[in-house]
PDB file of N, CA and C in Angstrom:
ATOM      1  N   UNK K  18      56.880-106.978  36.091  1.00  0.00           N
ATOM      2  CA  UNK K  18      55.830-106.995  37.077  1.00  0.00           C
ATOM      3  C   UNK K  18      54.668-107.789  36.527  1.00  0.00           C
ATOM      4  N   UNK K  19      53.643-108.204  37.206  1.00  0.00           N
ATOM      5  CA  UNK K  19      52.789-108.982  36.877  1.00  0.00           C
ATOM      6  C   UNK K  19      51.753-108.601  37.327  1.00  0.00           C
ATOM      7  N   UNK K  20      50.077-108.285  36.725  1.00  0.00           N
ATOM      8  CA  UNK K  20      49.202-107.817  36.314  1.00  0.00           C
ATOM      9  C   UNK K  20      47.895-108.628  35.983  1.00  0.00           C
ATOM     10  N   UNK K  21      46.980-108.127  36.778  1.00  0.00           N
ATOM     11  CA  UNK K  21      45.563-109.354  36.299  1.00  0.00           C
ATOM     12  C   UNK K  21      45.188-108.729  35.051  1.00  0.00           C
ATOM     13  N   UNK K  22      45.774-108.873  34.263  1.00  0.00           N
ATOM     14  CA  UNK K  22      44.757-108.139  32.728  1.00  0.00           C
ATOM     15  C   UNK K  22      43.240-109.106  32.320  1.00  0.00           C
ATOM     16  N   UNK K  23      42.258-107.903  32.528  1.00  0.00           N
ATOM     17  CA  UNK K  23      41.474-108.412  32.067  1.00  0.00           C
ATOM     18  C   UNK K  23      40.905-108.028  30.755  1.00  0.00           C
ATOM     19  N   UNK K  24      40.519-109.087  29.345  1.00  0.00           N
ATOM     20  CA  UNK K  24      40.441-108.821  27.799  1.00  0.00           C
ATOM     21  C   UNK K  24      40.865-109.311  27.446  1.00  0.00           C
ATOM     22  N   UNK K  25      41.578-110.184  27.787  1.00  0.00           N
ATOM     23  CA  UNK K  25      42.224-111.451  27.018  1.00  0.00           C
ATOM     24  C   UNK K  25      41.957-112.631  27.213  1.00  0.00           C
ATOM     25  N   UNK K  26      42.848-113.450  26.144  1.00  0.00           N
ATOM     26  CA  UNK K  26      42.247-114.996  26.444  1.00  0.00           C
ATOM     27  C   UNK K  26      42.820-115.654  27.312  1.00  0.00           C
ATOM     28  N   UNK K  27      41.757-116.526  28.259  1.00  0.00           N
ATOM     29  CA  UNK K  27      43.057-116.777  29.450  1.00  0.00           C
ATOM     30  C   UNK K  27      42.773-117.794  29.178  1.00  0.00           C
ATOM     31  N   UNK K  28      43.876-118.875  30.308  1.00  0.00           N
ATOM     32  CA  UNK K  28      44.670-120.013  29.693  1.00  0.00           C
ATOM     33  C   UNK K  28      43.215-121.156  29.974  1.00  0.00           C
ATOM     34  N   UNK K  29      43.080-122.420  29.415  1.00  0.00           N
ATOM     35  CA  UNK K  29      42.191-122.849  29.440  1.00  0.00           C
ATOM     36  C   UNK K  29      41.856-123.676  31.027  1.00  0.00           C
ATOM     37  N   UNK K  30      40.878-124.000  31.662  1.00  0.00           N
ATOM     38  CA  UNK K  30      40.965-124.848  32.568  1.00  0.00           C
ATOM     39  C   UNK K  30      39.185-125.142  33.046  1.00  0.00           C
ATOM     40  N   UNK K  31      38.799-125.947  33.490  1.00  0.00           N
ATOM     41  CA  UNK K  31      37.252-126.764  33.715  1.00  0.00           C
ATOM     42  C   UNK K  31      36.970-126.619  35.116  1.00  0.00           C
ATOM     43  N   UNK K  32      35.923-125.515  35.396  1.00  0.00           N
ATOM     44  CA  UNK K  32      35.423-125.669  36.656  1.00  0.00           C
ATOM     45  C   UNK K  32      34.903-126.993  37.324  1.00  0.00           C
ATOM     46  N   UNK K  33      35.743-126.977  38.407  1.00  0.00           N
ATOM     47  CA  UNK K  33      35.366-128.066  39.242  1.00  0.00           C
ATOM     48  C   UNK K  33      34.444-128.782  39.345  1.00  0.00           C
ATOM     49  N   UNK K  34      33.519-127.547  39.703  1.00  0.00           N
ATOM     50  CA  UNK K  34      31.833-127.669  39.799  1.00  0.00           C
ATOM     51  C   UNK K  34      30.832-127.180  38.687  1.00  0.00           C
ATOM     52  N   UNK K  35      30.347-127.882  37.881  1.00  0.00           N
ATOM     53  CA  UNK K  35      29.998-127.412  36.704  1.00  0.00           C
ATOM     54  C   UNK K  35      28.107-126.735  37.312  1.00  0.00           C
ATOM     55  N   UNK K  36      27.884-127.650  38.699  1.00  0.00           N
ATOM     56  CA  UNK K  36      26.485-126.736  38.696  1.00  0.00           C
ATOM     57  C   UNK K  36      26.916-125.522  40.032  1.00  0.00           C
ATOM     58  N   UNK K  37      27.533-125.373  39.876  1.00  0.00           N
ATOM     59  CA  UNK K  37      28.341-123.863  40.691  1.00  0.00           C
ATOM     60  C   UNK K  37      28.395-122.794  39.338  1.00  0.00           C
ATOM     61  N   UNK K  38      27.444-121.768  38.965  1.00  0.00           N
ATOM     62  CA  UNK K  38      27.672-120.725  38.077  1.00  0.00           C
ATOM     63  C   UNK K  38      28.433-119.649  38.291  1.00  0.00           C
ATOM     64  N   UNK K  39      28.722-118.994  39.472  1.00  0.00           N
ATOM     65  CA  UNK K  39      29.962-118.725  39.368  1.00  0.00           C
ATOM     66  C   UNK K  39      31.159-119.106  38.915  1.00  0.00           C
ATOM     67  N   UNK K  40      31.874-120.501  39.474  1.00  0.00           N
ATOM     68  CA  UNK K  40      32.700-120.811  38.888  1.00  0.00           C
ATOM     69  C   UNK K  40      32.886-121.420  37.269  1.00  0.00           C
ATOM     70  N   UNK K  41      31.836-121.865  37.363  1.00  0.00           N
ATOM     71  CA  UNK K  41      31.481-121.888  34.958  1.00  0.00           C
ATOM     72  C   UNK K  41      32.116-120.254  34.680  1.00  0.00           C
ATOM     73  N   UNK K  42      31.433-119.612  35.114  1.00  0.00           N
ATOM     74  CA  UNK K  42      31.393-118.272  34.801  1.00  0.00           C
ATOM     75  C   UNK K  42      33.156-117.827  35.145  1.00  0.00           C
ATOM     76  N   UNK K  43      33.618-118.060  35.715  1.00  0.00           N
ATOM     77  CA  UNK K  43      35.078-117.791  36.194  1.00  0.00           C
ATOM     78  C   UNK K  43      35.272-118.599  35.202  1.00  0.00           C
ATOM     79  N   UNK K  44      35.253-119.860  34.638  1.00  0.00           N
ATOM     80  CA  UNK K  44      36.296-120.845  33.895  1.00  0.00           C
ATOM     81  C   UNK K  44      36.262-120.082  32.355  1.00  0.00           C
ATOM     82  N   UNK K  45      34.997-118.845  32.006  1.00  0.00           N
ATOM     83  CA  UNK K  45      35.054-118.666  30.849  1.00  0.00           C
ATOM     84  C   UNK K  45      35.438-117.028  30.541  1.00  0.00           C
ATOM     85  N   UNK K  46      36.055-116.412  32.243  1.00  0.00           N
ATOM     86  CA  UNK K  46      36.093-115.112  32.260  1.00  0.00           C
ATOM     87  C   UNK K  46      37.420-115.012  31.170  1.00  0.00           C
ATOM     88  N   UNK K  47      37.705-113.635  30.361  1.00  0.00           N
ATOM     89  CA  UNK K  47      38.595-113.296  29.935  1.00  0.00           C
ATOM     90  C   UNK K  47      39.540-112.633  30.209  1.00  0.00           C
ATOM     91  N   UNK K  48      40.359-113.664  31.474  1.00  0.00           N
ATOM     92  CA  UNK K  48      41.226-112.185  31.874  1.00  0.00           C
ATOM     93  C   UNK K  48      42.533-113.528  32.044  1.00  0.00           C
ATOM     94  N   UNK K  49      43.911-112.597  32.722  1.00  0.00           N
ATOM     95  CA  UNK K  49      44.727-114.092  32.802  1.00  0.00           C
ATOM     96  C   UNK K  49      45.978-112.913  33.725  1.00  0.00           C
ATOM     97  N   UNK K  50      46.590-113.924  35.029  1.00  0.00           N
ATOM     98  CA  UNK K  50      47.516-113.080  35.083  1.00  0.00           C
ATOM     99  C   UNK K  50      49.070-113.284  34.461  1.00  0.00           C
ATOM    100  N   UNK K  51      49.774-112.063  33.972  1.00  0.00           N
ATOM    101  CA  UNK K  51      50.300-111.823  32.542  1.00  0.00           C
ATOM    102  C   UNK K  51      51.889-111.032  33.275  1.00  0.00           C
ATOM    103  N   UNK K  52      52.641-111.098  32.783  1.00  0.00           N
ATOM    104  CA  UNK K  52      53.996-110.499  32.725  1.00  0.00           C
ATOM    105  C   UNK K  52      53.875-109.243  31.920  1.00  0.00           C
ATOM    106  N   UNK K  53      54.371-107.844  32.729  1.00  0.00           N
ATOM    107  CA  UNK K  53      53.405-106.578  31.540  1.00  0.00           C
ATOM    108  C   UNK K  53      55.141-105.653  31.762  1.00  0.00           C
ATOM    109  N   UNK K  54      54.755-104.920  30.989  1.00  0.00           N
ATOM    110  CA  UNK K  54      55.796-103.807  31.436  1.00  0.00           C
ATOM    111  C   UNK K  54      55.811-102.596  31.995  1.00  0.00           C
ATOM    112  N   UNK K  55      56.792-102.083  33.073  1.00  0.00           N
ATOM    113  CA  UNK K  55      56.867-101.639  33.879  1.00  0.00           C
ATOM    114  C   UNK K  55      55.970 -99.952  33.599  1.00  0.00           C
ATOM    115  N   UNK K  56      54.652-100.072  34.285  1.00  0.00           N
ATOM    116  CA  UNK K  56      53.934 -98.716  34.111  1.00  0.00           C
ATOM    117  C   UNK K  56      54.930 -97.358  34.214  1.00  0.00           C
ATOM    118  N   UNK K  57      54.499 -96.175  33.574  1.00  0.00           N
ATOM    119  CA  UNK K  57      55.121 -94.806  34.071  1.00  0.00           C
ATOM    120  C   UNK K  57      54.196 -93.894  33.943  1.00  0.00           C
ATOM    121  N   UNK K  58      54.282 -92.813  34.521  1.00  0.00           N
ATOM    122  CA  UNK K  58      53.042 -91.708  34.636  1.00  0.00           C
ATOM    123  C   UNK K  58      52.780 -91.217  33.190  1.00  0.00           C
ATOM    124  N   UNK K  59      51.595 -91.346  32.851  1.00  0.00           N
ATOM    125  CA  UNK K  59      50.918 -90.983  31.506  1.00  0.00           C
ATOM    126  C   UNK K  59      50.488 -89.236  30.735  1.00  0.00           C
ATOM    127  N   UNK K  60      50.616 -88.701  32.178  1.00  0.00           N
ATOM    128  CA  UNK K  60      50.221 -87.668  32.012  1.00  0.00           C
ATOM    129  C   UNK K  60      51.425 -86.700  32.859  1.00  0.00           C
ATOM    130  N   UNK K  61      51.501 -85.092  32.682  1.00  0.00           N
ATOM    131  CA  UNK K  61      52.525 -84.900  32.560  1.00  0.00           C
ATOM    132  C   UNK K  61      52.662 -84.358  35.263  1.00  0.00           C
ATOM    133  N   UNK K  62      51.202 -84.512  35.051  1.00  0.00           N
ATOM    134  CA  UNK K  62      51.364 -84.396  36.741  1.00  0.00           C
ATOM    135  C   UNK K  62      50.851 -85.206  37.387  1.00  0.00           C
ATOM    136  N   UNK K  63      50.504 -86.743  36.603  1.00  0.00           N
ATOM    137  CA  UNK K  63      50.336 -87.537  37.283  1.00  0.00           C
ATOM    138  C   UNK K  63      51.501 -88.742  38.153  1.00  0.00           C
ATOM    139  N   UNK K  64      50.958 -89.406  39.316  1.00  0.00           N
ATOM    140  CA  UNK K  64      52.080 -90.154  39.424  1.00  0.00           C
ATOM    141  C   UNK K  64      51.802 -90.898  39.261  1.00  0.00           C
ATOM    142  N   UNK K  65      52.684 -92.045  39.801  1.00  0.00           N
ATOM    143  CA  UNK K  65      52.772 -93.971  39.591  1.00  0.00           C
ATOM    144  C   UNK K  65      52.619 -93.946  41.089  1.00  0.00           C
ATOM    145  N   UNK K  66      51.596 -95.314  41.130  1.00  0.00           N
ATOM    146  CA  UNK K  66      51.931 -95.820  42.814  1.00  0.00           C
ATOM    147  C   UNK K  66      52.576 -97.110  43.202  1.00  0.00           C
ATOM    148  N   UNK K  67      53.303 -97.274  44.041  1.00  0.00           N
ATOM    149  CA  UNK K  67      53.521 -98.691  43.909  1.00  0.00           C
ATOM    150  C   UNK K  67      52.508 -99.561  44.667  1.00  0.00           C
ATOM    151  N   UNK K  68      51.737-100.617  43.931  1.00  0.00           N
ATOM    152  CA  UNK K  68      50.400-100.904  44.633  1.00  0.00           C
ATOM    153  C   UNK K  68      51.275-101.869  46.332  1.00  0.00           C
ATOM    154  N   UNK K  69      50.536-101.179  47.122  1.00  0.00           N
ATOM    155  CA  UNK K  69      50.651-102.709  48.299  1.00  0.00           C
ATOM    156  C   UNK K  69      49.026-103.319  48.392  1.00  0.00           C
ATOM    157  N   UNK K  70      48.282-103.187  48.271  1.00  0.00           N
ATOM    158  CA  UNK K  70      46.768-104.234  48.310  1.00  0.00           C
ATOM    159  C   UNK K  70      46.424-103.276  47.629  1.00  0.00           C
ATOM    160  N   UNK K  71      45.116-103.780  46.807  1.00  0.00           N
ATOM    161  CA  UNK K  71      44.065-103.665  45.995  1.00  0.00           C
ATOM    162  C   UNK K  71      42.790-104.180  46.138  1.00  0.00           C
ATOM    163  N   UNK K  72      41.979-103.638  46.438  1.00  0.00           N
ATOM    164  CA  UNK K  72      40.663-104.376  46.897  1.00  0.00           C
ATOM    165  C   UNK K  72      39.491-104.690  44.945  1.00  0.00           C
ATOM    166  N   UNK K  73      38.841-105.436  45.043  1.00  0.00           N
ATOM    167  CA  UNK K  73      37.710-105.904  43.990  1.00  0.00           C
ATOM    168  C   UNK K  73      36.653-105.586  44.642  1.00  0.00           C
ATOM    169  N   UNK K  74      36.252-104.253  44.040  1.00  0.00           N
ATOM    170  CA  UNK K  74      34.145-103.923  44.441  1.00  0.00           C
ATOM    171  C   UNK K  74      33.654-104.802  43.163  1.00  0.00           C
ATOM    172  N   UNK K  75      32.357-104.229  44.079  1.00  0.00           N
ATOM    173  CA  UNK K  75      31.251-105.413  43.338  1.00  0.00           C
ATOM    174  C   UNK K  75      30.666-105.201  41.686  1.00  0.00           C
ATOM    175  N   UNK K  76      31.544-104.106  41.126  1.00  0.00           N
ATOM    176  CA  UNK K  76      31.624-103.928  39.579  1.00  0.00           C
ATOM    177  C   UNK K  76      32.401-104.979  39.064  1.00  0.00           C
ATOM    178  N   UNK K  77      33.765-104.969  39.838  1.00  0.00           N
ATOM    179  CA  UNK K  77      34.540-105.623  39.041  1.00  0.00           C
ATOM    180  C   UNK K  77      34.295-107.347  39.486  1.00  0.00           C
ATOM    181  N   UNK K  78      33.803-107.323  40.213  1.00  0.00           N
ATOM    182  CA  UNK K  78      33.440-109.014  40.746  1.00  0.00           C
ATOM    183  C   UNK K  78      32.269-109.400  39.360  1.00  0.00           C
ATOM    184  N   UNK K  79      31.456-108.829  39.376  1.00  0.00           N
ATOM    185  CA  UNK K  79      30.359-109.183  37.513  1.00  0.00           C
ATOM    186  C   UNK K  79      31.069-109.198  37.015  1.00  0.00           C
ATOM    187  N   UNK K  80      32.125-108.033  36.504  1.00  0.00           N
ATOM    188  CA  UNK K  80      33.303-108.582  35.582  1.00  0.00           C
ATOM    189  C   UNK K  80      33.638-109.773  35.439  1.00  0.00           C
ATOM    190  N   UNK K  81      34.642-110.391  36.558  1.00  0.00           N
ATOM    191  CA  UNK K  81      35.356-111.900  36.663  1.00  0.00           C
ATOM    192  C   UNK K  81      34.566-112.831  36.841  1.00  0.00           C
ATOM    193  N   UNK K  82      33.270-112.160  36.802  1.00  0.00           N
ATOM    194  CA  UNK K  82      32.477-113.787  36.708  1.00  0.00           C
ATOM    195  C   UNK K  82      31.260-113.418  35.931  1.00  0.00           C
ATOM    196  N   UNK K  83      31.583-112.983  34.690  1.00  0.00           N
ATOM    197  CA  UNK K  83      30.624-112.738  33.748  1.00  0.00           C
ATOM    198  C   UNK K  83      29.207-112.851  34.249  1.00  0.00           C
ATOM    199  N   UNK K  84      29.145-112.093  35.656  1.00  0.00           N
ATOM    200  CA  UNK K  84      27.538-111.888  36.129  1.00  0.00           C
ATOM    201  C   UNK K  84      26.719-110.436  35.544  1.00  0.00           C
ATOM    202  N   UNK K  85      26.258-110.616  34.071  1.00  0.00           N
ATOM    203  CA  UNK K  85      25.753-109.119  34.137  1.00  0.00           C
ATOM    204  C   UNK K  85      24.021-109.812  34.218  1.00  0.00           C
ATOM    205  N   UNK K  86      23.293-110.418  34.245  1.00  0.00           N
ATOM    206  CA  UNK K  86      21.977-110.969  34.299  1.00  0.00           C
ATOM    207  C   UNK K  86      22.238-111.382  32.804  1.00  0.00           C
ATOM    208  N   UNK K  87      20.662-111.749  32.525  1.00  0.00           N
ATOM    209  CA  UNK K  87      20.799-112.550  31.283  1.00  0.00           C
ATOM    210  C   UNK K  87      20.897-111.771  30.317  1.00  0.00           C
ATOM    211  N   UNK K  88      20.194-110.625  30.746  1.00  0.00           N
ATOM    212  CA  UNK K  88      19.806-109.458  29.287  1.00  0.00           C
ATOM    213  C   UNK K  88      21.160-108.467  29.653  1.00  0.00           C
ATOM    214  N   UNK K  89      22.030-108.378  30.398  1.00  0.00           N
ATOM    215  CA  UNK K  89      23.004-107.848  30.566  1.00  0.00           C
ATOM    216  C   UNK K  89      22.701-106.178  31.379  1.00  0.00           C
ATOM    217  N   UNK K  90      21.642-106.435  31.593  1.00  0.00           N
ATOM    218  CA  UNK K  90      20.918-105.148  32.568  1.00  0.00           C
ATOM    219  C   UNK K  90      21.159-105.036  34.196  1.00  0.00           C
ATOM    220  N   UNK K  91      22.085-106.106  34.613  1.00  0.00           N
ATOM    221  CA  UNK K  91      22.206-105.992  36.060  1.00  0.00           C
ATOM    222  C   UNK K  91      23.276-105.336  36.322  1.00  0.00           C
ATOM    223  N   UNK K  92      24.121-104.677  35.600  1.00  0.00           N
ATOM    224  CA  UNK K  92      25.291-104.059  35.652  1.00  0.00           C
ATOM    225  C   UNK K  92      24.947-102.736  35.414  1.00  0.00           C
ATOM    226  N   UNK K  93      24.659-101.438  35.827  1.00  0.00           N
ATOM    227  CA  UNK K  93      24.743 -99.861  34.678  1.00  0.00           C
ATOM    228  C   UNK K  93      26.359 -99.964  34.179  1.00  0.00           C
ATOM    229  N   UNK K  94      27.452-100.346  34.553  1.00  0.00           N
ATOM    230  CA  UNK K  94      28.785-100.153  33.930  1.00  0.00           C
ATOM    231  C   UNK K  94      29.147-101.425  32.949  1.00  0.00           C
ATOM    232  N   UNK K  95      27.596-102.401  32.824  1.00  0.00           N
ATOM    233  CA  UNK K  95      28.445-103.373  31.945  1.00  0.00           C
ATOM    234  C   UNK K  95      29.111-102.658  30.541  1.00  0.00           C
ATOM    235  N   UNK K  96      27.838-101.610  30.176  1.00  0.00           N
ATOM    236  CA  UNK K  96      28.483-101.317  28.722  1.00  0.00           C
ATOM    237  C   UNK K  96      29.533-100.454  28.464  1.00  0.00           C
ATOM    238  N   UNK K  97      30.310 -99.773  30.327  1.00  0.00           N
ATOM    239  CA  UNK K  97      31.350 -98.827  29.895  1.00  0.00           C
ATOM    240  C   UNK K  97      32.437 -99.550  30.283  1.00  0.00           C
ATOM    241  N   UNK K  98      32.495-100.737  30.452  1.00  0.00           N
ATOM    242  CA  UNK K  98      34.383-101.801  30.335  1.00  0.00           C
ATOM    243  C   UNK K  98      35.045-101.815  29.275  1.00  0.00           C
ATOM    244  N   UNK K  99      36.431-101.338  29.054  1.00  0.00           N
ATOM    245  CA  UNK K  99      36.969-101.348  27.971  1.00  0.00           C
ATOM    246  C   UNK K  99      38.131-102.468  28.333  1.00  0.00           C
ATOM    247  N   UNK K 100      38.482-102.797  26.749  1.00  0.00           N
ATOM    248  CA  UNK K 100      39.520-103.980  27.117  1.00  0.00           C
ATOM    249  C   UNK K 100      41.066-103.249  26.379  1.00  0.00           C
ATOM    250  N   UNK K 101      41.988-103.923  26.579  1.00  0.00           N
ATOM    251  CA  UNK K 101      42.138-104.520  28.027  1.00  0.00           C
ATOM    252  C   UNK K 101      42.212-103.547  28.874  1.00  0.00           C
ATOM    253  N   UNK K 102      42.052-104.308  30.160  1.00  0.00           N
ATOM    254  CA  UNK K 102      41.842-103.496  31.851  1.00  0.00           C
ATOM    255  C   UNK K 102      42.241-104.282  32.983  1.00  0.00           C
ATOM    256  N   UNK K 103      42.972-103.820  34.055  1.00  0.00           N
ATOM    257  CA  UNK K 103      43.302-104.075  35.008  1.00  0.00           C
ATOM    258  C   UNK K 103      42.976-103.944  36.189  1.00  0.00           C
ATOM    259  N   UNK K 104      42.226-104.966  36.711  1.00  0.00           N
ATOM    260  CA  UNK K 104      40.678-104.897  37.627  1.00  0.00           C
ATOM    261  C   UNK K 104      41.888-104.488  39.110  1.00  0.00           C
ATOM    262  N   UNK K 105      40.721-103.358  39.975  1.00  0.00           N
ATOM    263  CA  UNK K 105      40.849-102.526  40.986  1.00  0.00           C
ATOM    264  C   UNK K 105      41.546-101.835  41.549  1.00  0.00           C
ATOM    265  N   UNK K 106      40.987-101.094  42.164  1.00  0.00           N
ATOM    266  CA  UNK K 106      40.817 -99.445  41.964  1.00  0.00           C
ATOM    267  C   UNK K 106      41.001 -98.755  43.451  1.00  0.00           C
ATOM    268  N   UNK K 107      40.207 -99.964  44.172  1.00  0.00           N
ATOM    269  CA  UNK K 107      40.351 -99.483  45.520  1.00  0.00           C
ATOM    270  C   UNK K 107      41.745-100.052  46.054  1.00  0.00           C
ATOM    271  N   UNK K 108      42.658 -99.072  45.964  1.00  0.00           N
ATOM    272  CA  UNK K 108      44.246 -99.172  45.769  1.00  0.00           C
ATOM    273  C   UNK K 108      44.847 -98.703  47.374  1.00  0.00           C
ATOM    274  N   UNK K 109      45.956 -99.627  47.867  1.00  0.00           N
ATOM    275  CA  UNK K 109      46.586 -99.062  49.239  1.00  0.00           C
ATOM    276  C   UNK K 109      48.051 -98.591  48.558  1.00  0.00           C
ATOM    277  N   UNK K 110      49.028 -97.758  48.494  1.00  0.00           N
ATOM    278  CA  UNK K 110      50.238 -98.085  48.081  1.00  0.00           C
ATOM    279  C   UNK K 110      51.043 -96.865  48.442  1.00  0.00           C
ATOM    280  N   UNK K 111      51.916 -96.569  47.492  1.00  0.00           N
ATOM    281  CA  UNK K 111      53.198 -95.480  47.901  1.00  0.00           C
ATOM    282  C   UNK K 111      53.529 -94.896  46.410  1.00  0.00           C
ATOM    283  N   UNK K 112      54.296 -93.765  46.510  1.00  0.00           N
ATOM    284  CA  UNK K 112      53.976 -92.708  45.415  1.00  0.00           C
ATOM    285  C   UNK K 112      55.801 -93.682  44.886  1.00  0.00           C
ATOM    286  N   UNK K 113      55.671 -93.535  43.748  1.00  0.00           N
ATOM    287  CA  UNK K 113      57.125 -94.941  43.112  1.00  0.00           C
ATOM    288  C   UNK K 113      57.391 -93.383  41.747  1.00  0.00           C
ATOM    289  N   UNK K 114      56.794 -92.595  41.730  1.00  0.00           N
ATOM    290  CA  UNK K 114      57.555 -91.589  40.129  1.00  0.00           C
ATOM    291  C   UNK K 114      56.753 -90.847  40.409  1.00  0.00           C
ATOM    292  N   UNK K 115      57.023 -89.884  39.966  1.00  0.00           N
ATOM    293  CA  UNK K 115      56.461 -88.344  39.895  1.00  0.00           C
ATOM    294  C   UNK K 115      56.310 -87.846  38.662  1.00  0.00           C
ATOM    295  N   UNK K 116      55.226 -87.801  37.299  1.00  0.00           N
ATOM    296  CA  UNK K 116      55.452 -87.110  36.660  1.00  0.00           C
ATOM    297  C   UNK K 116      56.093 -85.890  36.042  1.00  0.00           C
ATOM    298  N   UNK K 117      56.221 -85.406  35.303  1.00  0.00           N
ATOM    299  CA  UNK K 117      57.525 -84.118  35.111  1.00  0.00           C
ATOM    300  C   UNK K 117      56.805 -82.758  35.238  1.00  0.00           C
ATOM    301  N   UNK K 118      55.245 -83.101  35.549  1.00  0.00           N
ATOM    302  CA  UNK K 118      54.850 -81.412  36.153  1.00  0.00           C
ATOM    303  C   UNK K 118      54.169 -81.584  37.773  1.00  0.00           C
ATOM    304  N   UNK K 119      54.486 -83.362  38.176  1.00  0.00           N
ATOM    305  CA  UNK K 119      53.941 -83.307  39.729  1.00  0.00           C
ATOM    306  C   UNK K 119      54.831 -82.872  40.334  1.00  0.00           C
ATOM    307  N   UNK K 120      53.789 -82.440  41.747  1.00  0.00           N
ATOM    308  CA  UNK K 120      54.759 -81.957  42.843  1.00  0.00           C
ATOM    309  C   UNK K 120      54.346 -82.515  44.155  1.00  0.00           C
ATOM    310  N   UNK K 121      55.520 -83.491  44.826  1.00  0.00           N
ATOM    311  CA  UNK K 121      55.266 -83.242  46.321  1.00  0.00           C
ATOM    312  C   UNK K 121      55.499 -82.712  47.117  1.00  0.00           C
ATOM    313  N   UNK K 122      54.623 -83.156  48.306  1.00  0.00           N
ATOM    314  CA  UNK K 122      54.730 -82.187  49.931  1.00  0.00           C
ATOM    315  C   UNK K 122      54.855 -83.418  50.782  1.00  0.00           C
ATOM    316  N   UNK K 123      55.752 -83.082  51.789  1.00  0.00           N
ATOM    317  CA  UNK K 123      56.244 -83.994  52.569  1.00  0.00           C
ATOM    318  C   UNK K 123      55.058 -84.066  53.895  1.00  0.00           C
ATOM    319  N   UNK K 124      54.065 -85.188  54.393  1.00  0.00           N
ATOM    320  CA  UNK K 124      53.512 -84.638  55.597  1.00  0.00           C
ATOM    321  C   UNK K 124      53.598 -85.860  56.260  1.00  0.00           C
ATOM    322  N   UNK K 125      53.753 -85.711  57.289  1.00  0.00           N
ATOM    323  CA  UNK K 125      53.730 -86.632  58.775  1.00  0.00           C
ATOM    324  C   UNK K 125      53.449 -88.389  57.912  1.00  0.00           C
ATOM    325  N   UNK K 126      52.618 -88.126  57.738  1.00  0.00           N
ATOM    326  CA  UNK K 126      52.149 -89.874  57.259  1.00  0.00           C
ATOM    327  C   UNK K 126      53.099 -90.539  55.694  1.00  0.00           C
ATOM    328  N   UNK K 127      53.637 -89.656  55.314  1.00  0.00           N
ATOM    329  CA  UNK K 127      54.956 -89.816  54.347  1.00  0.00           C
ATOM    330  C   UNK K 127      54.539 -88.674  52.901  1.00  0.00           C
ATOM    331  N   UNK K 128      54.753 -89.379  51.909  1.00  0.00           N
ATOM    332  CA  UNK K 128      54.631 -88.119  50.944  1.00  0.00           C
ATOM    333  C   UNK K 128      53.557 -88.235  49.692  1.00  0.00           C
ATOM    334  N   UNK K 129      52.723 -87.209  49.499  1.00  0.00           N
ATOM    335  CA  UNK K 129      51.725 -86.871  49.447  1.00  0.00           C
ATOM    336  C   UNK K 129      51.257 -85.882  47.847  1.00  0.00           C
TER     337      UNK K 129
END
């Protein structure tokens, strides 16, 4: 499966527009998308989802474009990102494993 990891070095390439700071800022973000191996539930009642969309809030957008201000004060979560990480959160998907102490319930809209 394949994964935006972000914390690493990604592959090199020159923004288009060099007086566009966003995209400078994108050409020097550290993230890359990567070939990973197949997640499984970490904990013993958690599950796995299988993602169908993923949305990017406006935390993780400073992220990918190294916008924290100059003094790094425009972010309150700049200083709690750990690497590596796999940007967003706001997740649509379907339950893919069941940990070995989860439990489901079957309801109308599928399983839960």
């Amino acid at each position: 499966m394949k994964g935006l990891l972000y914390g690493v070095r990604p592959d090199p390439w020159t923004a288009p527009d060099e007086s566009n700071p966003l995209l400078v800022g994108l050409a020097r973000t550290p993230m890359k998308l990567m070939e990973m191996d197949q997640p499984h539930p970490s904990r013993q009642q958690w599950v796995m989802a299988k993602t169908r969309f993923t949305g990017i809030c406006g935390s993780e957008s400073k992220q990918v474009f190294m916008d924290f201000g100059e003094d790094n004060s425009d972010s309150p979560l700049g200083s709690l990102f750990t690497f590596p990480t796999i940007l967003g959160h706001e997740v649509v998907g379907e339950v893919a494993e069941l940990g070995p102490g989860a439990r489901a319930s079957r309801s109308d809209n599928g399983w839960c």
